[in-house]
Amino acid sequence: MTPTTPGSAQLDTTVTPAQLRVAGDWTLAHYTALKQLSDALHGQYDASTRVDLNGLGALDTAGASLLVELLGSERLGQSTEHPDCTLPAADRALLKTVYGALTDFCVPVKAPQANVGIQLLSRIGRAVDAVWQDTLQLLGFIGLILETLVRGALRPKRWRLTPVVAHIEQTGLDAAPIVALLTFLVGAVVAFLGATVLKSFGASIFTVDLVAFSFLREFGVLLTAILMAGRTASAFTAQIGSMKANEEIDAIRTLGLDPMELLVLPRVLALLVALPMLTFLAMLSGIIGGAVVCALSLDISPAMFLSLLQADIGVQHFLVGMVKAPIFAFLIAAVGCLEGFKVSGSAESVGAHTTSSVVQSIFVVIVLDAVAALFFMEMGW
């Protein structure tokens, strides 16, 4: 193994002009000592000082960077190109590369940080623009669904009844137990709270009206729609999104088939049938839950509960709740299918759009329910 000689740099003032003699191994192993030597020699020579590199031994990138720091890129370039320089070509190339890199390097300029208020307004603006773009896409997709539905109505042979029945089973029958259980419990809770509050006014009997009004007009359809938004819209997005990621939708178009007619329309029709049925089941379950609490806590028998229900509650309250069910069903199916078509091609995209479909569906359902409640109240229905 060849012994290493620590690098050195000495300023020879016995000759005129003065000469800086560089010798030894300028490598990473001697970096600490060479750095101290470089700092000590800094400022002891001027532009007229010559540099002698003929005694230089081994050289690596660390040593080359110290030589550039000690001598400067311009002086080092002149020294390596001097006719008397016997430095090997490989070392000359290394020095040239290092001082070229250090010369070209510049510290990146940090972008000025915007004001917090400007950043907040910018984020709000981007969010509003995103909501507007999503709204336009949803309206366009709804128009495309309606156009496909009208074309299909004029051609009964193209109706796909088997997928519609299969989706009715998935979205309706399979969801019936959870809808019934949830609304039963919510009906019991509403009756219990109503009885607790109305008891202090001696009006516990009106708990029957409270349960019936709330479930026939609002809670039945709203709870069912929210459950369908979380259960069915996400399923539609995941199913269509997986097909989009696997390029199955492109294959469907290649075969000359319409993805709207094949994938979207059966799901929309199925939910248009399933959601009103589930809404009716939710109304019954909620009222039954309230009747159980009334029977156990208020001594209101089932027969008395039904007589009060028949005397005080008109059929228009039932119709107000049911008329909203098809609208919610159509929008939930449209949002779920649209987000599925937005999937790009990765599993992450499928998850992101599935989450987005649930959020958008619930948001649309609640907003429309609030608008409908105000409309019906103003109309006196």
Short mmCIF file of C-alpha atoms in Angstrom, two decimals:
data_model
loop_
_atom_site.label_atom_id
_atom_site.label_comp_id
_atom_site.label_asym_id
_atom_site.label_seq_id
_atom_site.Cartn_x
_atom_site.Cartn_y
_atom_site.Cartn_z
CA MET A 1 0.00 0.00 0.00
CA THR A 2 1.47 3.36 -1.05
CA PRO A 3 2.00 5.68 1.96
CA THR A 4 0.16 8.99 1.83
CA THR A 5 1.82 12.36 2.25
CA PRO A 6 -0.29 15.05 3.91
CA GLY A 7 -0.87 17.99 1.64
CA SER A 8 0.97 21.26 2.19
CA ALA A 9 1.09 24.79 0.84
CA GLN A 10 4.05 27.06 1.48
CA LEU A 11 4.63 30.64 0.43
CA ASP A 12 8.20 31.01 -0.92
CA THR A 13 9.26 34.63 -0.64
CA THR A 14 12.93 33.96 -1.54
CA VAL A 15 12.13 34.26 -5.21
CA THR A 16 10.72 37.18 -7.09
CA PRO A 17 7.85 37.27 -7.57
CA ALA A 18 6.77 35.20 -4.53
CA GLN A 19 5.62 31.69 -5.26
CA LEU A 20 3.05 29.47 -3.52
CA ARG A 21 4.17 25.86 -3.65
CA VAL A 22 1.41 23.22 -3.31
CA ALA A 23 2.56 19.66 -2.58
CA GLY A 24 1.42 16.40 -1.02
CA ASP A 25 -1.94 14.64 -1.10
CA TRP A 26 -4.97 16.90 -1.07
CA THR A 27 -7.60 14.33 -0.20
CA LEU A 28 -10.52 13.86 2.16
CA ALA A 29 -8.32 12.01 4.68
CA HIS A 30 -6.36 15.23 5.34
CA TYR A 31 -9.32 17.59 4.97
CA THR A 32 -9.25 19.04 8.51
CA ALA A 33 -5.53 19.91 8.43
CA LEU A 34 -5.77 21.25 4.90
CA LYS A 35 -8.74 23.43 5.83
CA GLN A 36 -6.78 24.96 8.73
CA LEU A 37 -3.79 25.51 6.41
CA SER A 38 -6.00 27.17 3.81
CA ASP A 39 -7.49 29.50 6.42
CA ALA A 40 -4.02 30.39 7.72
CA LEU A 41 -2.69 31.29 4.24
CA HIS A 42 -5.69 33.36 3.31
CA GLY A 43 -4.68 36.95 2.59
CA GLN A 44 -0.88 36.32 2.66
CA TYR A 45 -0.45 36.54 -1.12
CA ASP A 46 -1.63 38.81 -3.87
CA ALA A 47 -2.43 38.68 -7.57
CA SER A 48 1.28 38.67 -8.56
CA THR A 49 2.01 35.47 -6.57
CA ARG A 50 2.66 32.49 -8.80
CA VAL A 51 1.30 29.04 -7.97
CA ASP A 52 3.39 25.88 -8.38
CA LEU A 53 1.26 22.72 -8.57
CA ASN A 54 4.02 20.36 -9.77
CA GLY A 55 4.48 18.83 -6.30
CA LEU A 56 0.81 17.95 -5.95
CA GLY A 57 0.22 14.27 -5.16
CA ALA A 58 -3.13 12.53 -4.88
CA LEU A 59 -6.18 14.68 -5.46
CA ASP A 60 -9.90 14.12 -4.93
CA THR A 61 -13.00 16.30 -5.02
CA ALA A 62 -12.64 17.45 -1.40
CA GLY A 63 -9.01 18.54 -1.99
CA ALA A 64 -9.92 20.20 -5.28
CA SER A 65 -12.63 22.25 -3.58
CA LEU A 66 -10.10 23.42 -0.96
CA LEU A 67 -7.61 24.40 -3.69
CA VAL A 68 -10.33 26.39 -5.45
CA GLU A 69 -11.17 28.08 -2.17
CA LEU A 70 -7.48 28.80 -1.46
CA LEU A 71 -6.39 30.00 -4.90
CA GLY A 72 -9.57 31.18 -6.55
CA SER A 73 -10.99 29.76 -9.75
CA GLU A 74 -9.28 32.29 -12.04
CA ARG A 75 -5.76 31.86 -10.59
CA LEU A 76 -6.19 28.08 -10.52
CA GLY A 77 -7.20 28.03 -14.15
CA GLN A 78 -4.12 30.07 -15.13
CA SER A 79 -1.83 27.77 -13.11
CA THR A 80 -3.12 24.56 -14.67
CA GLU A 81 -2.77 26.02 -18.18
CA HIS A 82 0.79 27.29 -17.55
CA PRO A 83 3.42 25.60 -19.81
CA ASP A 84 5.62 24.67 -16.80
CA CYS A 85 2.79 22.82 -15.05
CA THR A 86 3.37 19.04 -15.03
CA LEU A 87 0.05 18.20 -13.34
CA PRO A 88 -1.56 15.03 -14.81
CA ALA A 89 -4.44 15.51 -17.22
CA ALA A 90 -6.89 13.73 -14.89
CA ASP A 91 -6.09 16.14 -12.02
CA ARG A 92 -6.36 19.12 -14.35
CA ALA A 93 -9.78 17.93 -15.52
CA LEU A 94 -10.89 17.41 -11.91
CA LEU A 95 -9.78 20.90 -10.88
CA LYS A 96 -11.40 22.41 -13.95
CA THR A 97 -14.69 20.62 -13.23
CA VAL A 98 -14.71 21.64 -9.58
CA TYR A 99 -13.90 25.30 -10.10
CA GLY A 100 -16.35 25.42 -13.02
CA ALA A 101 -19.08 24.01 -10.79
CA LEU A 102 -18.28 26.37 -7.92
CA THR A 103 -18.17 29.32 -10.31
CA ASP A 104 -21.53 28.50 -11.88
CA PHE A 105 -23.20 27.73 -8.57
CA CYS A 106 -25.44 30.39 -7.14
CA VAL A 107 -27.52 30.32 -3.99
CA PRO A 108 -31.19 29.97 -4.94
CA VAL A 109 -33.18 33.06 -4.23
CA LYS A 110 -36.00 32.37 -1.80
CA ALA A 111 -39.34 33.40 -3.17
CA PRO A 112 -40.88 36.24 -1.20
CA GLN A 113 -43.54 34.97 1.17
CA ALA A 114 -46.97 36.36 0.50
CA ASN A 115 -49.00 38.04 3.17
CA VAL A 116 -51.18 35.76 5.29
CA GLY A 117 -54.29 37.66 4.28
CA ILE A 118 -53.41 37.31 0.59
CA GLN A 119 -52.83 33.58 1.04
CA LEU A 120 -56.17 33.19 2.79
CA LEU A 121 -58.01 35.09 0.06
CA SER A 122 -56.20 33.05 -2.58
CA ARG A 123 -57.24 29.76 -0.98
CA ILE A 124 -60.82 30.96 -0.64
CA GLY A 125 -60.83 32.01 -4.28
CA ARG A 126 -59.48 28.64 -5.42
CA ALA A 127 -62.08 26.83 -3.30
CA VAL A 128 -64.93 28.92 -4.72
CA ASP A 129 -63.67 28.33 -8.25
CA ALA A 130 -63.44 24.58 -7.60
CA VAL A 131 -67.03 24.53 -6.31
CA TRP A 132 -68.17 26.46 -9.38
CA GLN A 133 -66.37 24.10 -11.76
CA ASP A 134 -67.78 21.04 -9.95
CA THR A 135 -71.27 22.55 -10.16
CA LEU A 136 -70.92 23.11 -13.91
CA GLN A 137 -69.66 19.56 -14.40
CA LEU A 138 -72.53 18.15 -12.36
CA LEU A 139 -75.11 20.15 -14.32
CA GLY A 140 -73.59 18.98 -17.60
CA PHE A 141 -73.57 15.37 -16.39
CA ILE A 142 -77.22 15.65 -15.29
CA GLY A 143 -78.11 16.90 -18.76
CA LEU A 144 -76.25 13.96 -20.30
CA ILE A 145 -78.16 11.52 -18.06
CA LEU A 146 -81.50 13.06 -19.01
CA GLU A 147 -80.60 12.96 -22.70
CA THR A 148 -79.63 9.27 -22.42
CA LEU A 149 -82.83 8.56 -20.49
CA VAL A 150 -84.99 10.17 -23.18
CA ARG A 151 -83.18 8.29 -25.96
CA GLY A 152 -83.62 5.03 -24.06
CA ALA A 153 -87.33 5.67 -23.48
CA LEU A 154 -87.86 5.84 -27.24
CA ARG A 155 -86.07 2.51 -27.78
CA PRO A 156 -87.44 -0.08 -25.30
CA LYS A 157 -85.29 -2.86 -26.80
CA ARG A 158 -82.20 -1.17 -25.40
CA TRP A 159 -83.48 -1.19 -21.81
CA ARG A 160 -81.21 -3.17 -19.50
CA LEU A 161 -83.59 -4.55 -16.91
CA THR A 162 -81.21 -7.12 -15.40
CA PRO A 163 -78.62 -4.55 -14.19
CA VAL A 164 -81.44 -2.33 -12.89
CA VAL A 165 -82.91 -5.17 -10.81
CA ALA A 166 -79.45 -6.16 -9.54
CA HIS A 167 -78.70 -2.58 -8.45
CA ILE A 168 -82.13 -2.28 -6.80
CA GLU A 169 -81.23 -5.31 -4.70
CA GLN A 170 -77.80 -3.87 -3.81
CA THR A 171 -78.94 -0.33 -3.07
CA GLY A 172 -82.42 -1.06 -1.70
CA LEU A 173 -82.91 -4.48 -0.15
CA ASP A 174 -79.39 -4.77 1.25
CA ALA A 175 -79.69 -1.33 2.86
CA ALA A 176 -83.13 -1.91 4.40
CA PRO A 177 -81.91 -3.34 7.75
CA ILE A 178 -79.50 -0.49 8.53
CA VAL A 179 -82.04 2.14 7.46
CA ALA A 180 -84.78 0.59 9.61
CA LEU A 181 -82.52 0.21 12.64
CA LEU A 182 -81.11 3.73 12.43
CA THR A 183 -84.46 5.47 11.97
CA PHE A 184 -86.05 3.37 14.71
CA LEU A 185 -83.38 4.52 17.16
CA VAL A 186 -83.58 8.14 16.02
CA GLY A 187 -87.37 8.04 16.37
CA ALA A 188 -86.98 6.74 19.90
CA VAL A 189 -84.48 9.48 20.74
CA VAL A 190 -86.72 12.21 19.27
CA ALA A 191 -89.70 10.92 21.26
CA PHE A 192 -87.66 10.74 24.45
CA LEU A 193 -86.35 14.30 24.05
CA GLY A 194 -89.79 15.60 23.12
CA ALA A 195 -91.36 13.95 26.13
CA THR A 196 -88.67 15.36 28.42
CA VAL A 197 -89.12 18.93 27.16
CA LEU A 198 -92.91 18.92 26.76
CA LYS A 199 -93.51 17.30 30.14
CA SER A 200 -92.63 20.55 31.94
CA PHE A 201 -95.43 22.29 29.96
CA GLY A 202 -97.97 19.53 30.56
CA ALA A 203 -98.03 18.82 26.83
CA SER A 204 -96.49 15.34 26.68
CA ILE A 205 -99.32 14.20 24.45
CA PHE A 206 -97.88 16.32 21.65
CA THR A 207 -94.85 14.04 21.49
CA VAL A 208 -96.88 12.00 19.00
CA ASP A 209 -97.22 15.01 16.71
CA LEU A 210 -93.52 15.84 17.09
CA VAL A 211 -92.39 12.35 16.02
CA ALA A 212 -94.87 12.12 13.16
CA PHE A 213 -94.16 15.61 11.79
CA SER A 214 -90.37 15.23 12.00
CA PHE A 215 -90.22 11.83 10.31
CA LEU A 216 -92.86 12.34 7.68
CA ARG A 217 -91.53 15.71 6.54
CA GLU A 218 -87.79 15.64 7.24
CA PHE A 219 -86.04 12.89 9.15
CA GLY A 220 -87.29 9.94 7.13
CA VAL A 221 -86.09 11.14 3.75
CA LEU A 222 -83.05 13.04 5.07
CA LEU A 223 -81.57 10.18 7.10
CA THR A 224 -82.19 7.75 4.27
CA ALA A 225 -80.58 10.07 1.71
CA ILE A 226 -77.52 10.60 3.91
CA LEU A 227 -77.14 6.85 4.39
CA MET A 228 -77.44 6.32 0.64
CA ALA A 229 -74.89 9.07 0.02
CA GLY A 230 -72.40 7.31 2.26
CA ARG A 231 -73.22 3.78 1.17
CA THR A 232 -74.37 3.92 -2.45
CA ALA A 233 -72.65 7.00 -3.91
CA SER A 234 -69.30 5.72 -2.68
CA ALA A 235 -70.02 2.28 -4.15
CA PHE A 236 -70.92 3.79 -7.54
CA THR A 237 -67.73 5.87 -7.55
CA ALA A 238 -65.53 2.94 -6.56
CA GLN A 239 -67.08 0.62 -9.16
CA ILE A 240 -66.88 3.03 -12.09
CA GLY A 241 -63.53 4.41 -10.90
CA SER A 242 -61.98 0.94 -10.82
CA MET A 243 -63.25 0.31 -14.33
CA LYS A 244 -61.79 3.65 -15.44
CA ALA A 245 -58.43 2.81 -13.84
CA ASN A 246 -58.37 -0.60 -15.56
CA GLU A 247 -59.31 0.99 -18.91
CA GLU A 248 -62.51 -1.07 -19.07
CA ILE A 249 -64.55 2.02 -19.98
CA ASP A 250 -62.25 2.61 -22.97
CA ALA A 251 -62.88 -1.01 -23.96
CA ILE A 252 -66.64 -0.43 -23.72
CA ARG A 253 -66.36 2.56 -26.07
CA THR A 254 -64.16 0.52 -28.43
CA LEU A 255 -66.93 -2.09 -28.65
CA GLY A 256 -69.33 0.63 -29.76
CA LEU A 257 -71.28 0.72 -26.51
CA ASP A 258 -72.31 3.80 -24.57
CA PRO A 259 -70.94 3.91 -20.97
CA MET A 260 -73.80 6.22 -19.97
CA GLU A 261 -76.37 3.70 -21.15
CA LEU A 262 -74.48 0.70 -19.84
CA LEU A 263 -73.15 1.94 -16.47
CA VAL A 264 -74.89 5.14 -15.39
CA LEU A 265 -78.53 4.71 -16.40
CA PRO A 266 -79.12 1.38 -14.56
CA ARG A 267 -77.67 2.83 -11.36
CA VAL A 268 -79.76 6.01 -11.61
CA LEU A 269 -82.98 4.09 -12.28
CA ALA A 270 -82.24 1.63 -9.48
CA LEU A 271 -81.73 4.38 -6.94
CA LEU A 272 -84.85 6.19 -8.18
CA VAL A 273 -86.79 3.06 -7.24
CA ALA A 274 -84.90 2.11 -4.08
CA LEU A 275 -84.69 5.45 -2.26
CA PRO A 276 -88.47 6.16 -2.12
CA MET A 277 -89.06 2.63 -0.80
CA LEU A 278 -86.36 3.06 1.83
CA THR A 279 -87.79 6.48 2.72
CA PHE A 280 -91.20 4.90 3.34
CA LEU A 281 -89.54 2.23 5.49
CA ALA A 282 -87.64 4.92 7.41
CA MET A 283 -90.83 6.85 8.11
CA LEU A 284 -92.52 3.73 9.47
CA SER A 285 -89.51 2.71 11.55
CA GLY A 286 -89.11 6.19 13.04
CA ILE A 287 -92.77 6.42 13.97
CA ILE A 288 -92.68 2.92 15.47
CA GLY A 289 -89.60 3.90 17.51
CA GLY A 290 -91.46 6.95 18.80
CA ALA A 291 -94.54 4.84 19.55
CA VAL A 292 -92.44 2.41 21.63
CA VAL A 293 -91.05 5.27 23.75
CA CYS A 294 -94.50 6.80 24.13
CA ALA A 295 -95.89 3.45 25.27
CA LEU A 296 -93.10 2.85 27.78
CA SER A 297 -92.54 6.38 29.12
CA LEU A 298 -95.81 8.31 28.60
CA ASP A 299 -98.40 5.54 28.95
CA ILE A 300 -99.71 6.30 25.48
CA SER A 301 -101.00 3.01 24.14
CA PRO A 302 -100.43 2.04 20.48
CA ALA A 303 -104.16 2.43 19.79
CA MET A 304 -104.15 5.94 21.25
CA PHE A 305 -100.95 6.74 19.35
CA LEU A 306 -102.55 5.72 16.06
CA SER A 307 -105.75 7.65 16.77
CA LEU A 308 -103.78 10.84 17.54
CA LEU A 309 -101.68 10.28 14.45
CA GLN A 310 -104.78 9.90 12.28
CA ALA A 311 -106.51 12.94 13.81
CA ASP A 312 -103.62 15.43 13.78
CA ILE A 313 -101.38 14.47 10.85
CA GLY A 314 -102.57 15.13 7.30
CA VAL A 315 -101.49 13.15 4.28
CA GLN A 316 -99.75 16.23 2.82
CA HIS A 317 -96.94 15.82 5.33
CA PHE A 318 -96.30 12.34 4.01
CA LEU A 319 -96.33 13.63 0.43
CA VAL A 320 -93.91 16.47 1.29
CA GLY A 321 -91.39 13.91 2.49
CA MET A 322 -91.89 11.45 -0.35
CA VAL A 323 -91.68 14.05 -3.13
CA LYS A 324 -88.09 14.82 -2.15
CA ALA A 325 -86.94 11.20 -2.32
CA PRO A 326 -86.67 10.85 -6.14
CA ILE A 327 -84.83 14.17 -6.41
CA PHE A 328 -82.31 13.14 -3.77
CA ALA A 329 -81.92 9.72 -5.42
CA PHE A 330 -81.21 11.24 -8.82
CA LEU A 331 -78.61 13.66 -7.47
CA ILE A 332 -76.86 11.04 -5.30
CA ALA A 333 -76.56 8.67 -8.26
CA ALA A 334 -75.38 11.46 -10.56
CA VAL A 335 -72.68 12.63 -8.15
CA GLY A 336 -71.47 9.09 -7.48
CA CYS A 337 -71.21 8.19 -11.17
CA LEU A 338 -69.62 11.52 -12.14
CA GLU A 339 -66.87 11.16 -9.53
CA GLY A 340 -66.21 7.65 -10.82
CA PHE A 341 -65.62 9.00 -14.34
CA LYS A 342 -63.19 11.58 -12.91
CA VAL A 343 -60.80 8.88 -11.62
CA SER A 344 -57.43 9.20 -13.34
CA GLY A 345 -55.80 5.78 -13.09
CA SER A 346 -54.41 5.05 -9.65
CA ALA A 347 -55.74 3.55 -6.44
CA GLU A 348 -55.12 6.88 -4.71
CA SER A 349 -57.34 8.64 -7.23
CA VAL A 350 -60.12 6.09 -6.64
CA GLY A 351 -59.98 6.73 -2.89
CA ALA A 352 -59.90 10.51 -3.28
CA HIS A 353 -62.90 10.62 -5.62
CA THR A 354 -64.83 8.14 -3.49
CA THR A 355 -64.40 10.45 -0.51
CA SER A 356 -65.34 13.44 -2.67
CA SER A 357 -68.53 11.74 -3.88
CA VAL A 358 -69.70 11.10 -0.30
CA VAL A 359 -68.97 14.68 0.78
CA GLN A 360 -70.61 16.23 -2.27
CA SER A 361 -73.69 13.99 -2.05
CA ILE A 362 -74.32 14.76 1.61
CA PHE A 363 -73.74 18.47 1.00
CA VAL A 364 -76.16 18.56 -1.95
CA VAL A 365 -78.80 16.60 -0.04
CA ILE A 366 -78.68 18.86 3.02
CA VAL A 367 -78.69 22.08 0.99
CA LEU A 368 -81.64 20.97 -1.14
CA ASP A 369 -83.52 19.76 1.92
CA ALA A 370 -83.09 23.14 3.57
CA VAL A 371 -84.26 24.94 0.43
CA ALA A 372 -87.25 22.59 0.12
CA ALA A 373 -88.18 23.10 3.79
CA LEU A 374 -88.21 26.89 3.31
CA PHE A 375 -90.23 26.56 0.09
CA PHE A 376 -92.88 24.29 1.62
CA MET A 377 -93.10 26.46 4.71
CA GLU A 378 -93.70 29.60 2.61
CA MET A 379 -96.27 27.74 0.50
CA GLY A 380 -98.08 26.61 3.66
CA TRP A 381 -97.88 22.91 2.72
#
